[in-house]
Amino acid sequence: MLKTLVQQIRQYKKASLLTMFFAMLEVFMEIAIPLLMASIIDNGIAKGNLSHVYLYGVIMLLTACVSLSCGYLAGKFAATASTGFAANLRDAMYVNIQTFSFANIDKYSTPGLVTRLTTDVTNVQNAYQMIIRMCIRAPFSLILALIMAISISPQISMVFAVAIVFLTICLGTIIYKAMPVFNSVFKKYDDLNASVQENITGIRVVKSFVREEHENTKFETAVENLYKMFVKAESYLSFNNPAMMAAMYGCILAISWFGANFIVKGRLTTGELTSLFTYVMSILMSLMMLSMAFVMITISMASAKRIAEVIQEKADLVSPDNAIDTVEDGRVEFHHVNFSYKKDSRNYVLSDINFAVKSGETIGIIGGTGSAKSSLVNLISRLYDVSEGSVFVGGKDVREYDLETLRNQVAVVLQKNELFSGTILENLRWGNEHATEEECIAACKAACADEFIERFPRKYHTYIEQGGSNVSGGQKQRLCIARALLKNPKVLILDDSTSAVDTATDANIRRAFLEQIPGTTKFIIAQRVSSIQEADRIIVMDNGKIDAIGTHEELVANNDIYREIYEGQTKGGGDFDEN
Amino acid sequence: MKTNSNMKNQSSDGMKQILKMLFQDYKWHLLFVIIGILGSALATVKGTLFIQTLIDDYIIPLTTAESPDFGPLLQALTKIACIYLIGIICAYMYNRIMVNVGQGTMKKVRIRLFTHMESLPIKYFDTHAHGDIMSVYTNDTDTLRQFIGISLPQLLNSFISIVSVFISMVMLNIPLTILTVAMVVIMLVSTRVIAGKSGKYFGKQQADLGAVNGYIEEMMSGQKVVKVFCHEEESIAQFRKKNEELRASAEKANGYANILMPVIVQLGNVSYVFCAIAGGILALNGYTGLTIGALISFLTLNKSFNQPFGQISQQINSVIMAQAGINRIFEVLNETPEVDEGYVTLVNAKKAEDGTLTESDHHTGIWAWKHFHKADNTTTYTELRGDIVFEDVDFGYTDEKMVLHNINLYAHEGQKIAFVGSTGAGKTTITNLINRFYDIQRGTIRYDGINIGKIQKADLRSSLGIVLQDTHLFTGTVMDNIRYGRLDATDEECMAAAKLANADKFIEHLPDGYDTMLSGDGASLSQGQRQLLAIARAAVADPPVLILDEATSSIDTRTEELVQRGMDQLMKGRTTFVIAHRLSTVKNSDCIMVLEQGHIIERGSHDDLIAEKGKYYQLYTGGMQEN
């Protein structure tokens, strides 16, 4: 998992290494400065030697300048490296998501992906910055300070060893105790947010049943529990500071005592003693930073895992080698197709589908919700792969085609369709980026979208808001049809794409199809019999199986399901669908 | 810097309120926190000063003495050890108390947010993106937690250290103190400049992050369309542009934030050198009575004085972010809650033999509206029957644009009224008026003859049962979800309701039957099953009036039959308002209202309307005519 992430550092390796380098240099300066300070006091002020103070003062200023530059550069490079790394992670995820098949997409929810691309990346970015700034620097400064201390007095340095052991045990225990509590706190926290979410989306239910008080009590209990757990977790952490202080003060006291003894015996100078005191700080601070970094890395691990998951997700549909890049014509054939959304499941959504369609035919598909109409057509443009059997387009198995070729030649207007923010023209050109304005208008005329577009003040340059929220459902559907028409496909699939369009317009659109794209094979899924009754043939789906195939008249005469639907819609089952 | 100070002006309000809340609720806690911080800070200062006296007063005499006596040193060390111990205890005390203060405040803010949210009118939820409301609970309370838990104690601690060190410095030497303070001023100015820059870029980073977020959201939800149109390359190219912008602003923001610390630390070192030189000149020439020992102590103090400024500078960004978050929290808290001026209440009633009603203190099965008349100081009781009348009602979501015009309708006890018409004709809007999710601009709506404006909202709503198109279930067992309709319903009553709604069969097939846990809005159930549960929920509430808003819309024919039977059971003997686009649901209504653009254009029974050959007839036969 970490390997996947580390690979994404790419061009920011240099900046990362430079950060570590300058952070290390900074440590040298940090060690040097107390020495200089000690020298100013011992050899300068204490001895009344002002020129020594000047000299070392200037040296110290210079050192401060160098240290500042190092700190500056380390900070800059750290920012470049960590934000660059974050950008690479987002890029890698996004690029990989683009290769996802429908099955891959179904696996992740939109908010889930958004969180991975934003919050999770930010967590990793912060942790990474911490690592490159601290994880080299802190151990390095720890070791350096220890070496300096040992070089002054190996015996007294034993005090540090005791302090380090003490602090490591303390911090270790705190982390060990607090981490599991924190993990369950965050879980509870997620649950709490989920219940808030529930209340926001279900507010009408809450208010209708006058359950505000009930919800408040529920929420208060949950918050109270969360509070208790948080307090428990954080009260472990409140030992952090005192432990640190205890270690520091212990060191000071011990060094004072042993130092005094050593000085009396003439084995230590007062200046050296002062330096030792300085190293107390840098040694303990380094330990503290390491423990902080450790906690942060642990917390960001969950995010890292989620990111790696997306980057590593393998698209399960890819173009084959030596892919065919032309589709001969609009013939479509299903050969004993079984299909299940879950791999290796024998619980088929579609079973034993068998039929052949000639180029240019119009095929209607009808059936109840859950009868797998959409699943059927999704196999034609290879949005999913069949579990068994095969689907042929233009006489070739769809798995032999280059995916882009296939999908350009088999245009699908999805049931749950989307427009994107941008002008109408920009949206239409998704179908064909080189389409001229005239071609776009022609497509819109065929899809009966021209009439309402012309009524917009800015016509084809009207800006569509995100999700197409500023056009009505019927208008959106017509734009989506026009967009698909611009592909000039050999097969056109309309998956319940005119449900929000009134019957007259619906008929006009179908008439335009007949006149303008007679050679294109058309599949029309519909709820309304009127939308498909003039089709060359109609497939009646029931529970994942083809119940019957035939013309309207044949089916009315011979097929129970079809007749039931037909009669339901004409005699007493009329549909006041939105016009 | 300008942006920064502007931000502060706008946002000081929320910050003030939070601090006020803290100091009001946790007066004593905070007092101890301050004592604790003082104690630990003093111990630290005492400790630093001790190092110097250690050398001057104990070690140097020891080295010069003939026979060194370690007694006084041991004594002094014991004394200082006690002070340290007190310091450590103080530190633990304030850290521990702060946990309760911080988390307690978080708890309070969460509960306040939630209870306030529950009191807001439906309009608020209709006009605010749910993601934005959610983000207040997650992102914004998180920044608050950071602020109270980490920044606030740090700032307090730094402040107290600064003050105590400052006093010690003044006592030692005034000119050197002035020099040190002058250097601190330079530090503060640099902090302002750098933090201002980084604040500016953090702002830009948030905006860029928002743009990336929006783009991802749009593209991810349309990902299938992207696939179908082989639009992956373009989508990546666009994303890269936005991603690069975010990277650039994040780099700048973090870059400035990162250099803040080294700048402050090195300025501190410069301050040290200046003090050493100036102090050296003063001490060696005997000016201002500065002794060498005092100078050495002062230099130590100089270091301890500079340190907290470094800590403060580190907290600046989190304070700025917390301010923005706190503001958004208070934005929600300052929303006006739903007002309820109703005074007519729903009570249990007993019916005397002559038909007069009196209030009862236990459940009788008869309900009455208790209506107090101010004018003549009398109370009347009206039996709850479920009679609803609209008189000349006009309604618009804003005063400028009416969406319902001149609506008149009468629904008598036990009648079934259906609304048909195209999307946006105003069918759902009418039902939103009966339960007062929205208030009307003109006209009156009467419930059993009482203007609904006079009825307490809670009582009004509990007398109405609603089954909506989008079924919302809550985390909990199936039983809990049914009982949501009436909290004191027994298990048997819930099961009876499930049976009535035809939901019992599928429930019994669930792994744990009625005790099956549902989560994520009942994601494990099918749309039809969820709808059946919603009907059972309404059934257990047993309201005299039912509103069914497209309750059977996206269900396949077989399930629909089942749901339909459940609903027919439920509708028996109740006044029912039905919105549906399936004719079978509508046909046997007592009256059908055809709505178009906010007007009732036709009304009557199915047969009447067919005979009328108007819009209803068209809708009804529409499918056939076109072909």
mmCIF file with all atom_site columns, C-alpha atoms in Angstrom, chain B residues 181-280:
data_model
loop_
_atom_site.group_PDB
_atom_site.id
_atom_site.type_symbol
_atom_site.label_atom_id
_atom_site.label_alt_id
_atom_site.label_comp_id
_atom_site.label_asym_id
_atom_site.label_entity_id
_atom_site.label_seq_id
_atom_site.pdbx_PDB_ins_code
_atom_site.Cartn_x
_atom_site.Cartn_y
_atom_site.Cartn_z
_atom_site.occupancy
_atom_site.B_iso_or_equiv
_atom_site.pdbx_formal_charge
_atom_site.auth_seq_id
_atom_site.auth_comp_id
_atom_site.auth_asym_id
_atom_site.auth_atom_id
_atom_site.pdbx_PDB_model_num
ATOM 1   C CA . VAL B 1 181 ? 10.411  43.899 23.874  1.00 0.00 ? 181 VAL B CA 1
ATOM 2   C CA . ALA B 1 182 ? 11.543  45.927 20.854  1.00 0.00 ? 182 ALA B CA 1
ATOM 3   C CA . MET B 1 183 ? 12.789  42.730 19.247  1.00 0.00 ? 183 MET B CA 1
ATOM 4   C CA . VAL B 1 184 ? 9.486   41.028 20.050  1.00 0.00 ? 184 VAL B CA 1
ATOM 5   C CA . VAL B 1 185 ? 7.690   43.844 18.265  1.00 0.00 ? 185 VAL B CA 1
ATOM 6   C CA . ILE B 1 186 ? 9.780   43.081 15.185  1.00 0.00 ? 186 ILE B CA 1
ATOM 7   C CA . MET B 1 187 ? 8.848   39.421 15.573  1.00 0.00 ? 187 MET B CA 1
ATOM 8   C CA . LEU B 1 188 ? 5.166   40.303 15.772  1.00 0.00 ? 188 LEU B CA 1
ATOM 9   C CA . VAL B 1 189 ? 5.375   42.510 12.710  1.00 0.00 ? 189 VAL B CA 1
ATOM 10  C CA . SER B 1 190 ? 7.072   39.735 10.731  1.00 0.00 ? 190 SER B CA 1
ATOM 11  C CA . THR B 1 191 ? 4.458   37.305 11.969  1.00 0.00 ? 191 THR B CA 1
ATOM 12  C CA . ARG B 1 192 ? 1.699   39.602 10.774  1.00 0.00 ? 192 ARG B CA 1
ATOM 13  C CA . VAL B 1 193 ? 3.267   39.966 7.357   1.00 0.00 ? 193 VAL B CA 1
ATOM 14  C CA . ILE B 1 194 ? 3.958   36.270 6.885   1.00 0.00 ? 194 ILE B CA 1
ATOM 15  C CA . ALA B 1 195 ? 0.716   35.058 8.460   1.00 0.00 ? 195 ALA B CA 1
ATOM 16  C CA . GLY B 1 196 ? -1.146  37.609 6.329   1.00 0.00 ? 196 GLY B CA 1
ATOM 17  C CA . LYS B 1 197 ? 0.416   36.200 3.179   1.00 0.00 ? 197 LYS B CA 1
ATOM 18  C CA . SER B 1 198 ? -0.174  32.635 4.188   1.00 0.00 ? 198 SER B CA 1
ATOM 19  C CA . GLY B 1 199 ? -3.731  33.526 5.264   1.00 0.00 ? 199 GLY B CA 1
ATOM 20  C CA . LYS B 1 200 ? -4.354  35.003 1.841   1.00 0.00 ? 200 LYS B CA 1
ATOM 21  C CA . TYR B 1 201 ? -3.118  31.880 0.118   1.00 0.00 ? 201 TYR B CA 1
ATOM 22  C CA . PHE B 1 202 ? -4.963  29.630 2.559   1.00 0.00 ? 202 PHE B CA 1
ATOM 23  C CA . GLY B 1 203 ? -8.097  31.477 1.493   1.00 0.00 ? 203 GLY B CA 1
ATOM 24  C CA . LYS B 1 204 ? -7.225  30.862 -2.128  1.00 0.00 ? 204 LYS B CA 1
ATOM 25  C CA . GLN B 1 205 ? -6.410  27.251 -1.318  1.00 0.00 ? 205 GLN B CA 1
ATOM 26  C CA . GLN B 1 206 ? -9.866  26.775 0.230   1.00 0.00 ? 206 GLN B CA 1
ATOM 27  C CA . ALA B 1 207 ? -11.482 28.321 -2.838  1.00 0.00 ? 207 ALA B CA 1
ATOM 28  C CA . ASP B 1 208 ? -9.428  26.126 -5.179  1.00 0.00 ? 208 ASP B CA 1
ATOM 29  C CA . LEU B 1 209 ? -10.205 23.115 -3.064  1.00 0.00 ? 209 LEU B CA 1
ATOM 30  C CA . GLY B 1 210 ? -13.879 24.019 -3.372  1.00 0.00 ? 210 GLY B CA 1
ATOM 31  C CA . ALA B 1 211 ? -13.513 24.208 -7.149  1.00 0.00 ? 211 ALA B CA 1
ATOM 32  C CA . VAL B 1 212 ? -11.762 20.835 -7.305  1.00 0.00 ? 212 VAL B CA 1
ATOM 33  C CA . ASN B 1 213 ? -14.362 19.410 -4.970  1.00 0.00 ? 213 ASN B CA 1
ATOM 34  C CA . GLY B 1 214 ? -17.218 20.699 -7.112  1.00 0.00 ? 214 GLY B CA 1
ATOM 35  C CA . TYR B 1 215 ? -15.621 19.434 -10.296 1.00 0.00 ? 215 TYR B CA 1
ATOM 36  C CA . ILE B 1 216 ? -14.978 15.991 -8.854  1.00 0.00 ? 216 ILE B CA 1
ATOM 37  C CA . GLU B 1 217 ? -18.499 15.808 -7.530  1.00 0.00 ? 217 GLU B CA 1
ATOM 38  C CA . GLU B 1 218 ? -19.987 16.719 -10.880 1.00 0.00 ? 218 GLU B CA 1
ATOM 39  C CA . MET B 1 219 ? -17.789 14.370 -12.857 1.00 0.00 ? 219 MET B CA 1
ATOM 40  C CA . MET B 1 220 ? -18.043 11.456 -10.425 1.00 0.00 ? 220 MET B CA 1
ATOM 41  C CA . SER B 1 221 ? -21.817 11.562 -10.399 1.00 0.00 ? 221 SER B CA 1
ATOM 42  C CA . GLY B 1 222 ? -21.765 11.741 -14.195 1.00 0.00 ? 222 GLY B CA 1
ATOM 43  C CA . GLN B 1 223 ? -18.979 9.202  -14.522 1.00 0.00 ? 223 GLN B CA 1
ATOM 44  C CA . LYS B 1 224 ? -21.155 6.761  -16.432 1.00 0.00 ? 224 LYS B CA 1
ATOM 45  C CA . VAL B 1 225 ? -21.962 9.423  -18.998 1.00 0.00 ? 225 VAL B CA 1
ATOM 46  C CA . VAL B 1 226 ? -18.260 10.176 -19.286 1.00 0.00 ? 226 VAL B CA 1
ATOM 47  C CA . LYS B 1 227 ? -17.659 6.508  -20.061 1.00 0.00 ? 227 LYS B CA 1
ATOM 48  C CA . VAL B 1 228 ? -20.456 6.270  -22.579 1.00 0.00 ? 228 VAL B CA 1
ATOM 49  C CA . PHE B 1 229 ? -19.103 9.260  -24.474 1.00 0.00 ? 229 PHE B CA 1
ATOM 50  C CA . CYS B 1 230 ? -15.445 8.230  -24.126 1.00 0.00 ? 230 CYS B CA 1
ATOM 51  C CA . HIS B 1 231 ? -14.817 11.619 -22.630 1.00 0.00 ? 231 HIS B CA 1
ATOM 52  C CA . GLU B 1 232 ? -12.117 10.476 -20.219 1.00 0.00 ? 232 GLU B CA 1
ATOM 53  C CA . GLU B 1 233 ? -9.238  12.418 -21.764 1.00 0.00 ? 233 GLU B CA 1
ATOM 54  C CA . GLU B 1 234 ? -11.061 15.754 -21.713 1.00 0.00 ? 234 GLU B CA 1
ATOM 55  C CA . SER B 1 235 ? -12.230 15.120 -18.196 1.00 0.00 ? 235 SER B CA 1
ATOM 56  C CA . ILE B 1 236 ? -8.661  14.437 -17.085 1.00 0.00 ? 236 ILE B CA 1
ATOM 57  C CA . ALA B 1 237 ? -7.337  17.520 -18.870 1.00 0.00 ? 237 ALA B CA 1
ATOM 58  C CA . GLN B 1 238 ? -9.894  19.741 -17.142 1.00 0.00 ? 238 GLN B CA 1
ATOM 59  C CA . PHE B 1 239 ? -9.205  18.138 -13.798 1.00 0.00 ? 239 PHE B CA 1
ATOM 60  C CA . ARG B 1 240 ? -5.468  18.657 -14.201 1.00 0.00 ? 240 ARG B CA 1
ATOM 61  C CA . LYS B 1 241 ? -5.965  22.365 -14.725 1.00 0.00 ? 241 LYS B CA 1
ATOM 62  C CA . LYS B 1 242 ? -7.934  22.699 -11.495 1.00 0.00 ? 242 LYS B CA 1
ATOM 63  C CA . ASN B 1 243 ? -5.631  20.355 -9.626  1.00 0.00 ? 243 ASN B CA 1
ATOM 64  C CA . GLU B 1 244 ? -2.602  22.402 -10.669 1.00 0.00 ? 244 GLU B CA 1
ATOM 65  C CA . GLU B 1 245 ? -4.243  25.592 -9.418  1.00 0.00 ? 245 GLU B CA 1
ATOM 66  C CA . LEU B 1 246 ? -4.931  23.967 -6.087  1.00 0.00 ? 246 LEU B CA 1
ATOM 67  C CA . ARG B 1 247 ? -1.380  22.683 -5.896  1.00 0.00 ? 247 ARG B CA 1
ATOM 68  C CA . ALA B 1 248 ? 0.046   26.126 -6.599  1.00 0.00 ? 248 ALA B CA 1
ATOM 69  C CA . SER B 1 249 ? -2.019  27.904 -3.961  1.00 0.00 ? 249 SER B CA 1
ATOM 70  C CA . ALA B 1 250 ? -1.504  25.123 -1.425  1.00 0.00 ? 250 ALA B CA 1
ATOM 71  C CA . GLU B 1 251 ? 2.240   25.297 -2.042  1.00 0.00 ? 251 GLU B CA 1
ATOM 72  C CA . LYS B 1 252 ? 2.294   29.042 -1.398  1.00 0.00 ? 252 LYS B CA 1
ATOM 73  C CA . ALA B 1 253 ? 0.050   28.821 1.660   1.00 0.00 ? 253 ALA B CA 1
ATOM 74  C CA . ASN B 1 254 ? 2.046   26.013 3.246   1.00 0.00 ? 254 ASN B CA 1
ATOM 75  C CA . GLY B 1 255 ? 5.319   27.601 2.214   1.00 0.00 ? 255 GLY B CA 1
ATOM 76  C CA . TYR B 1 256 ? 4.550   30.789 4.088   1.00 0.00 ? 256 TYR B CA 1
ATOM 77  C CA . ALA B 1 257 ? 3.183   28.883 7.051   1.00 0.00 ? 257 ALA B CA 1
ATOM 78  C CA . ASN B 1 258 ? 6.350   26.785 7.179   1.00 0.00 ? 258 ASN B CA 1
ATOM 79  C CA . ILE B 1 259 ? 8.801   29.690 7.198   1.00 0.00 ? 259 ILE B CA 1
ATOM 80  C CA . LEU B 1 260 ? 7.006   31.461 10.026  1.00 0.00 ? 260 LEU B CA 1
ATOM 81  C CA . MET B 1 261 ? 8.579   29.294 12.698  1.00 0.00 ? 261 MET B CA 1
ATOM 82  C CA . PRO B 1 262 ? 12.246  29.589 11.564  1.00 0.00 ? 262 PRO B CA 1
ATOM 83  C CA . VAL B 1 263 ? 11.867  33.342 11.175  1.00 0.00 ? 263 VAL B CA 1
ATOM 84  C CA . ILE B 1 264 ? 10.541  33.741 14.704  1.00 0.00 ? 264 ILE B CA 1
ATOM 85  C CA . VAL B 1 265 ? 13.160  31.445 16.204  1.00 0.00 ? 265 VAL B CA 1
ATOM 86  C CA . GLN B 1 266 ? 16.065  33.173 14.465  1.00 0.00 ? 266 GLN B CA 1
ATOM 87  C CA . LEU B 1 267 ? 14.784  36.611 15.360  1.00 0.00 ? 267 LEU B CA 1
ATOM 88  C CA . GLY B 1 268 ? 14.814  35.289 18.918  1.00 0.00 ? 268 GLY B CA 1
ATOM 89  C CA . ASN B 1 269 ? 18.477  34.379 18.506  1.00 0.00 ? 269 ASN B CA 1
ATOM 90  C CA . VAL B 1 270 ? 19.214  37.832 17.133  1.00 0.00 ? 270 VAL B CA 1
ATOM 91  C CA . SER B 1 271 ? 17.466  39.280 20.161  1.00 0.00 ? 271 SER B CA 1
ATOM 92  C CA . TYR B 1 272 ? 19.702  37.134 22.370  1.00 0.00 ? 272 TYR B CA 1
ATOM 93  C CA . VAL B 1 273 ? 22.880  38.379 20.718  1.00 0.00 ? 273 VAL B CA 1
ATOM 94  C CA . PHE B 1 274 ? 21.801  42.019 20.959  1.00 0.00 ? 274 PHE B CA 1
ATOM 95  C CA . CYS B 1 275 ? 20.987  41.590 24.634  1.00 0.00 ? 275 CYS B CA 1
ATOM 96  C CA . ALA B 1 276 ? 24.310  39.867 25.255  1.00 0.00 ? 276 ALA B CA 1
ATOM 97  C CA . ILE B 1 277 ? 26.224  42.672 23.590  1.00 0.00 ? 277 ILE B CA 1
ATOM 98  C CA . ALA B 1 278 ? 24.198  45.489 25.134  1.00 0.00 ? 278 ALA B CA 1
ATOM 99  C CA . GLY B 1 279 ? 24.193  43.756 28.505  1.00 0.00 ? 279 GLY B CA 1
ATOM 100 C CA . GLY B 1 280 ? 27.917  43.123 28.255  1.00 0.00 ? 280 GLY B CA 1
#
